[in-house]
């Protein structure tokens, strides 16, 4: 039997001995520990947002900077979004029970979904305030301190983004990767506020500050849409076609598989569940058929994100014009 396993997003060939004992399988205890690690990322975001939102709202108000104040509002709602992610990660760690036979992993996706809605509401508020400021322009020059606060905030969020991005990839957490995407948007938002303030201070372009507030709103809206789309796609059992083709290749390359009659996959939080119907030689015993399906399951579960594989075996019945190579 030959199989494939995933390395850095692509499949590589493994020998027969490897497929019988996948060394990379992650135990439930390991996955639970990784979820705990994900909570650290949420706490880092919450701490950063608490500090920066307080600083930006205070300085933005008293330094008369629309862009910096909008950035502060963004960070204030980011606190709520990060708390939602934290709650989702904690619920997702709960084991299966009588009402949730598949566990609670989708709580992580629901938390991501909630975070996207919160970000969208902030985007609408910031955009509306920016439009009103442009319709009723007031020649106000922001205080220079607002410029340095915006630049300082961008530096802090670069560090937070780097931490959450690396941790999210390491533990394969959708919620934490969504948080990292929000962190990255916050870097752009703060840099945008910096540009608007510099334009107003150095060149006297008083209109640039509210314009950059609009840019801030658009960046928030774009990030919210991307996170919303990913979460909605997962909640409606959507799955990437390219990854599904790779799973199909693994099954097709397995010894004894004559045909794949059906193949489905869906995300359950950060994990993946795979369902497949395969056809094998009808003369095989139940034990031999089970061995084929068991080996396929072992190879697929060796991929860290795949938690559950269900293989249904049916007898292969050749028809006129068909061949055993048809899969």
Tab-separated table of C-alpha atoms in Angstrom:
chain	number	residue	atom	x	y	z
A	1	UNK	CA	0.000	0.000	0.000
A	2	UNK	CA	1.225	3.474	-0.775
A	3	UNK	CA	-0.007	6.658	0.842
A	4	UNK	CA	0.674	10.357	1.075
A	5	UNK	CA	1.018	12.734	3.939
A	6	UNK	CA	0.993	16.529	4.015
A	7	UNK	CA	4.112	18.573	4.554
A	8	UNK	CA	3.858	22.390	4.421
A	9	UNK	CA	0.548	22.253	2.583
A	10	UNK	CA	1.594	19.662	-0.036
A	11	UNK	CA	1.561	15.858	-0.182
A	12	UNK	CA	4.706	13.740	-0.325
A	13	UNK	CA	5.030	10.011	-0.947
A	14	UNK	CA	5.462	7.705	2.019
A	15	UNK	CA	6.523	4.057	2.003
A	16	UNK	CA	4.343	1.154	3.111
A	17	UNK	CA	5.744	1.009	6.630
A	18	UNK	CA	4.922	4.687	7.202
A	19	UNK	CA	1.247	4.252	6.302
A	20	UNK	CA	0.732	1.541	8.891
A	21	UNK	CA	1.869	3.608	11.861
A	22	UNK	CA	1.438	7.371	11.324
A	23	UNK	CA	3.801	9.031	13.785
A	24	UNK	CA	2.340	12.527	13.393
A	25	UNK	CA	-1.123	11.742	14.758
A	26	UNK	CA	-2.084	14.274	17.419
A	27	UNK	CA	-3.818	12.925	20.516
A	28	UNK	CA	-6.935	14.618	22.017
A	29	UNK	CA	-4.796	15.691	24.995
A	30	UNK	CA	-2.314	17.368	22.641
A	31	UNK	CA	-5.131	19.149	20.824
A	32	UNK	CA	-6.562	20.356	24.128
A	33	UNK	CA	-3.144	21.722	25.083
A	34	UNK	CA	-2.932	23.533	21.759
A	35	UNK	CA	-6.324	25.125	22.410
A	36	UNK	CA	-4.980	26.366	25.737
A	37	UNK	CA	-2.040	27.897	23.877
A	38	UNK	CA	-4.549	29.667	21.632
A	39	UNK	CA	-6.053	31.372	24.664
A	40	UNK	CA	-2.684	33.015	25.322
A	41	UNK	CA	-2.914	34.727	21.948
A	42	UNK	CA	-6.378	36.045	22.773
A	43	UNK	CA	-5.132	37.405	26.105
A	44	UNK	CA	-2.175	39.127	24.403
A	45	UNK	CA	-4.607	40.842	22.013
A	46	UNK	CA	-6.942	41.889	24.814
A	47	UNK	CA	-4.096	43.417	26.847
A	48	UNK	CA	-2.725	45.310	23.824
A	49	UNK	CA	-6.158	46.593	22.795
A	50	UNK	CA	-7.034	47.751	26.325
A	51	UNK	CA	-3.872	49.815	26.517
A	52	UNK	CA	-3.927	51.182	22.961
A	53	UNK	CA	-7.648	51.980	22.804
A	54	UNK	CA	-7.444	53.998	26.033
A	55	UNK	CA	-4.381	55.855	24.759
A	56	UNK	CA	-5.802	56.566	21.276
A	57	UNK	CA	-9.263	57.667	22.429
A	58	UNK	CA	-7.791	60.031	25.002
A	59	UNK	CA	-5.110	61.514	22.725
A	60	UNK	CA	-7.348	61.477	19.633
A	61	UNK	CA	-10.035	63.483	21.445
A	62	UNK	CA	-7.761	66.067	23.029
A	63	UNK	CA	-5.363	66.286	20.072
A	64	UNK	CA	-8.291	66.772	17.625
A	65	UNK	CA	-7.405	63.823	15.350
A	66	UNK	CA	-10.362	62.135	13.668
A	67	UNK	CA	-8.181	59.335	12.264
A	68	UNK	CA	-6.578	58.504	15.619
A	69	UNK	CA	-9.913	58.628	17.436
A	70	UNK	CA	-11.416	56.271	14.807
A	71	UNK	CA	-8.453	53.962	15.326
A	72	UNK	CA	-9.132	54.026	19.083
A	73	UNK	CA	-12.778	53.071	18.513
A	74	UNK	CA	-11.597	50.209	16.330
A	75	UNK	CA	-9.337	48.910	19.102
A	76	UNK	CA	-12.104	49.301	21.700
A	77	UNK	CA	-14.387	46.967	19.745
A	78	UNK	CA	-11.448	44.674	19.050
A	79	UNK	CA	-11.473	44.015	22.797
A	80	UNK	CA	-14.998	42.628	22.508
A	81	UNK	CA	-14.015	40.554	19.466
A	82	UNK	CA	-10.964	39.130	21.274
A	83	UNK	CA	-13.098	38.258	24.305
A	84	UNK	CA	-15.523	36.458	21.951
A	85	UNK	CA	-12.602	34.479	20.512
A	86	UNK	CA	-11.371	33.641	24.013
A	87	UNK	CA	-14.815	32.370	25.039
A	88	UNK	CA	-15.080	30.379	21.815
A	89	UNK	CA	-11.701	28.718	22.382
A	90	UNK	CA	-12.681	27.747	25.933
A	91	UNK	CA	-16.017	26.277	24.852
A	92	UNK	CA	-14.316	24.427	21.981
A	93	UNK	CA	-12.114	22.586	24.495
A	94	UNK	CA	-15.126	20.966	26.167
A	95	UNK	CA	-15.383	17.226	25.439
A	96	UNK	CA	-18.318	15.626	23.647
A	97	UNK	CA	-21.485	15.178	25.702
A	98	UNK	CA	-25.057	13.913	25.293
A	99	UNK	CA	-26.132	17.022	23.349
A	100	UNK	CA	-22.923	17.445	21.327
A	101	UNK	CA	-21.746	14.039	20.145
A	102	UNK	CA	-19.215	15.650	17.814
A	103	UNK	CA	-17.803	17.855	20.558
A	104	UNK	CA	-17.824	21.653	20.792
A	105	UNK	CA	-15.113	22.568	18.278
A	106	UNK	CA	-17.469	24.684	16.155
A	107	UNK	CA	-17.720	27.182	19.008
A	108	UNK	CA	-14.361	28.455	17.739
A	109	UNK	CA	-15.856	29.178	14.296
A	110	UNK	CA	-18.940	30.812	15.831
A	111	UNK	CA	-16.655	33.078	17.874
A	112	UNK	CA	-14.841	34.053	14.666
A	113	UNK	CA	-18.226	34.776	13.083
A	114	UNK	CA	-19.186	37.047	16.002
A	115	UNK	CA	-15.859	38.882	15.779
A	116	UNK	CA	-16.521	39.639	12.102
A	117	UNK	CA	-19.933	41.170	12.909
A	118	UNK	CA	-18.418	43.346	15.634
A	119	UNK	CA	-15.738	44.598	13.240
A	120	UNK	CA	-18.355	45.332	10.571
A	121	UNK	CA	-20.409	47.465	12.963
A	122	UNK	CA	-17.308	49.496	13.832
A	123	UNK	CA	-16.516	49.980	10.130
A	124	UNK	CA	-19.990	51.415	9.495
A	125	UNK	CA	-19.664	53.843	12.426
A	126	UNK	CA	-16.175	55.013	11.395
A	127	UNK	CA	-17.180	55.454	7.748
A	128	UNK	CA	-20.281	57.436	8.668
A	129	UNK	CA	-18.319	59.728	10.983
A	130	UNK	CA	-15.685	60.279	8.270
A	131	UNK	CA	-18.324	61.187	5.679
A	132	UNK	CA	-19.936	63.699	8.062
A	133	UNK	CA	-16.552	65.286	8.758
A	134	UNK	CA	-15.890	65.754	5.037
A	135	UNK	CA	-19.368	67.188	4.423
A	136	UNK	CA	-18.834	69.719	7.223
A	137	UNK	CA	-15.103	70.387	7.084
A	138	UNK	CA	-13.438	72.189	9.981
A	139	UNK	CA	-9.841	73.388	9.651
A	140	UNK	CA	-8.427	71.737	12.762
A	141	UNK	CA	-4.735	70.884	13.041
A	142	UNK	CA	-4.085	67.818	15.213
A	143	UNK	CA	-1.540	68.037	18.005
A	144	UNK	CA	1.854	66.480	17.041
A	145	UNK	CA	1.576	63.964	19.890
A	146	UNK	CA	-1.208	62.183	17.992
A	147	UNK	CA	1.273	61.440	15.182
A	148	UNK	CA	3.692	59.687	17.532
A	149	UNK	CA	0.903	57.768	19.264
A	150	UNK	CA	-0.264	56.413	15.890
A	151	UNK	CA	3.270	55.336	14.966
A	152	UNK	CA	3.833	53.753	18.387
A	153	UNK	CA	0.548	51.847	18.076
A	154	UNK	CA	1.557	50.449	14.680
A	155	UNK	CA	4.789	49.133	16.203
A	156	UNK	CA	2.970	47.452	19.087
A	157	UNK	CA	0.457	45.786	16.769
A	158	UNK	CA	3.225	44.475	14.485
A	159	UNK	CA	4.538	42.572	17.500
A	160	UNK	CA	1.065	41.293	18.469
A	161	UNK	CA	0.346	40.242	14.861
A	162	UNK	CA	3.635	38.352	14.603
A	163	UNK	CA	2.955	36.488	17.864
A	164	UNK	CA	-0.639	35.519	17.042
A	165	UNK	CA	0.146	34.610	13.430
A	166	UNK	CA	2.938	32.210	14.422
A	167	UNK	CA	0.897	30.715	17.264
A	168	UNK	CA	-2.247	30.376	15.115
A	169	UNK	CA	-0.342	28.474	12.427
A	170	UNK	CA	1.428	26.307	15.003
A	171	UNK	CA	-1.828	25.160	16.641
A	172	UNK	CA	-3.962	25.373	13.457
A	173	UNK	CA	-6.544	27.679	15.081
A	174	UNK	CA	-9.052	29.417	12.794
A	175	UNK	CA	-10.072	31.833	15.530
A	176	UNK	CA	-6.514	32.851	16.361
A	177	UNK	CA	-5.604	33.265	12.689
A	178	UNK	CA	-8.662	35.510	12.313
A	179	UNK	CA	-7.419	37.501	15.315
A	180	UNK	CA	-4.011	37.791	13.642
A	181	UNK	CA	-5.679	39.094	10.468
A	182	UNK	CA	-7.414	41.722	12.600
A	183	UNK	CA	-4.050	42.595	14.200
A	184	UNK	CA	-2.549	43.076	10.733
A	185	UNK	CA	-5.414	45.360	9.743
A	186	UNK	CA	-4.812	47.367	12.924
A	187	UNK	CA	-1.212	47.970	11.826
A	188	UNK	CA	-2.466	49.427	8.532
A	189	UNK	CA	-5.111	51.451	10.345
A	190	UNK	CA	-2.538	53.055	12.662
A	191	UNK	CA	-0.212	53.788	9.746
A	192	UNK	CA	-3.127	55.358	7.891
A	193	UNK	CA	-3.882	57.563	10.882
A	194	UNK	CA	-0.186	58.522	10.992
A	195	UNK	CA	-0.240	59.573	7.324
A	196	UNK	CA	-3.400	61.659	7.826
A	197	UNK	CA	-1.969	63.472	10.837
A	198	UNK	CA	1.383	64.155	9.101
A	199	UNK	CA	-0.448	65.568	6.059
A	200	UNK	CA	-2.447	67.890	8.261
A	201	UNK	CA	0.537	69.011	10.340
A	202	UNK	CA	3.221	69.342	7.664
A	203	UNK	CA	1.304	70.326	4.539
A	204	UNK	CA	-1.791	71.895	6.072
A	205	UNK	CA	-4.069	69.357	4.379
A	206	UNK	CA	-6.782	69.418	7.031
A	207	UNK	CA	-9.019	67.264	4.848
A	208	UNK	CA	-6.505	64.404	4.900
A	209	UNK	CA	-7.178	63.451	8.533
A	210	UNK	CA	-10.912	62.688	7.982
A	211	UNK	CA	-10.057	61.082	4.615
A	212	UNK	CA	-7.691	58.695	6.383
A	213	UNK	CA	-10.485	58.015	8.883
A	214	UNK	CA	-12.521	56.811	5.878
A	215	UNK	CA	-9.586	54.661	4.748
A	216	UNK	CA	-9.466	53.215	8.276
A	217	UNK	CA	-13.164	52.333	8.009
A	218	UNK	CA	-12.670	50.641	4.633
A	219	UNK	CA	-9.752	48.561	5.926
A	220	UNK	CA	-11.841	47.437	8.913
A	221	UNK	CA	-14.767	46.586	6.599
A	222	UNK	CA	-12.537	44.561	4.243
A	223	UNK	CA	-11.024	42.569	7.111
A	224	UNK	CA	-14.480	41.945	8.596
A	225	UNK	CA	-15.748	40.627	5.248
A	226	UNK	CA	-12.803	38.251	4.810
A	227	UNK	CA	-13.198	36.820	8.321
A	228	UNK	CA	-16.999	36.600	7.888
A	229	UNK	CA	-16.633	34.736	4.579
A	230	UNK	CA	-14.229	32.147	5.990
A	231	UNK	CA	-16.415	31.539	9.056
A	232	UNK	CA	-19.643	31.344	7.028
A	233	UNK	CA	-18.008	28.965	4.552
A	234	UNK	CA	-16.991	26.635	7.396
A	235	UNK	CA	-20.366	26.822	9.183
A	236	UNK	CA	-22.199	25.875	5.966
A	237	UNK	CA	-19.915	22.827	5.563
A	238	UNK	CA	-17.907	24.363	2.747
A	239	UNK	CA	-14.466	22.895	2.095
A	240	UNK	CA	-11.580	23.904	-0.142
A	241	UNK	CA	-11.736	22.007	-3.464
A	242	UNK	CA	-7.946	21.827	-3.795
A	243	UNK	CA	-7.584	20.166	-0.385
A	244	UNK	CA	-10.418	17.774	-1.232
A	245	UNK	CA	-8.605	16.747	-4.432
A	246	UNK	CA	-5.476	16.045	-2.388
A	247	UNK	CA	-7.475	13.818	-0.026
A	248	UNK	CA	-8.921	12.057	-3.072
A	249	UNK	CA	-5.408	11.396	-4.383
A	250	UNK	CA	-4.490	9.768	-1.065
A	251	UNK	CA	-7.468	7.407	-1.268
A	252	UNK	CA	-6.925	6.663	-4.964
A	253	UNK	CA	-3.322	5.674	-4.272
A	254	UNK	CA	-4.332	3.204	-1.565
A	255	UNK	CA	-3.995	-0.520	-2.201
A	256	UNK	CA	-7.276	-2.285	-2.948
A	257	UNK	CA	-9.336	0.823	-3.806
A	258	UNK	CA	-10.952	0.275	-7.209
A	259	UNK	CA	-13.274	3.269	-7.200
A	260	UNK	CA	-14.219	6.325	-5.138
A	261	UNK	CA	-17.987	6.669	-5.282
A	262	UNK	CA	-18.400	9.598	-2.933
A	263	UNK	CA	-16.125	11.924	-0.998
A	264	UNK	CA	-16.993	14.754	1.385
A	265	UNK	CA	-15.097	16.829	3.911
A	266	UNK	CA	-16.084	19.610	6.310
A	267	UNK	CA	-14.494	21.672	9.016
A	268	UNK	CA	-15.393	21.224	12.657
A	269	UNK	CA	-13.655	24.161	14.287
A	270	UNK	CA	-9.964	23.734	13.460
A	271	UNK	CA	-10.423	20.029	12.709
A	272	UNK	CA	-11.596	18.284	9.556
A	273	UNK	CA	-14.056	15.404	9.217
A	274	UNK	CA	-13.870	13.241	6.070
A	275	UNK	CA	-16.573	10.871	4.735
A	276	UNK	CA	-15.848	8.586	1.782
A	277	UNK	CA	-17.516	5.713	-0.053
A	278	UNK	CA	-15.065	3.373	-1.799
A	279	UNK	CA	-15.501	0.249	-3.925
A	280	UNK	CA	-13.249	-2.788	-3.467
A	281	UNK	CA	-13.114	-6.303	-4.894
A	282	UNK	CA	-16.394	-7.971	-3.945
A	283	UNK	CA	-14.582	-11.252	-3.279
A	284	UNK	CA	-12.632	-9.811	-0.358
A	285	UNK	CA	-13.561	-10.875	3.159
A	286	UNK	CA	-14.975	-8.412	5.681
A	287	UNK	CA	-11.629	-8.459	7.492
A	288	UNK	CA	-9.691	-7.657	4.303
A	289	UNK	CA	-12.075	-4.832	3.391
A	290	UNK	CA	-11.766	-3.454	6.889
A	291	UNK	CA	-7.973	-3.522	6.626
A	292	UNK	CA	-8.130	-1.357	3.475
A	293	UNK	CA	-10.429	1.228	5.065
A	294	UNK	CA	-8.411	1.191	8.293
A	295	UNK	CA	-5.155	1.920	6.460
A	296	UNK	CA	-6.789	4.812	4.569
A	297	UNK	CA	-8.042	6.258	7.858
A	298	UNK	CA	-4.580	6.012	9.427
A	299	UNK	CA	-2.907	7.845	6.546
A	300	UNK	CA	-5.513	10.641	6.511
A	301	UNK	CA	-5.582	11.080	10.294
A	302	UNK	CA	-1.803	11.439	10.181
A	303	UNK	CA	-2.558	14.890	8.819
A	304	UNK	CA	-2.855	16.974	11.968
A	305	UNK	CA	-6.036	18.844	11.001
A	306	UNK	CA	-8.031	15.683	10.153
A	307	UNK	CA	-9.680	14.402	13.318
A	308	UNK	CA	-12.240	11.899	12.020
A	309	UNK	CA	-12.478	9.709	8.922
A	310	UNK	CA	-15.491	7.548	8.048
A	311	UNK	CA	-14.941	5.042	5.216
A	312	UNK	CA	-17.903	3.094	3.818
A	313	UNK	CA	-16.908	0.051	1.738
A	314	UNK	CA	-19.012	-1.313	-1.144
A	315	UNK	CA	-18.355	-4.194	-3.594
A	316	UNK	CA	-17.027	-3.162	-6.995
A	317	UNK	CA	-19.241	-4.322	-9.842
A	318	UNK	CA	-17.642	-3.745	-13.292
A	319	UNK	CA	-19.938	-2.691	-16.104
A	320	UNK	CA	-19.400	-2.734	-19.863
A	321	UNK	CA	-16.723	-0.255	-20.834
A	322	UNK	CA	-15.467	0.136	-17.277
A	323	UNK	CA	-12.106	-0.934	-15.893
A	324	UNK	CA	-10.583	-1.460	-12.484
A	325	UNK	CA	-8.515	1.641	-12.952
A	326	UNK	CA	-11.655	3.800	-12.923
A	327	UNK	CA	-11.622	5.877	-9.737
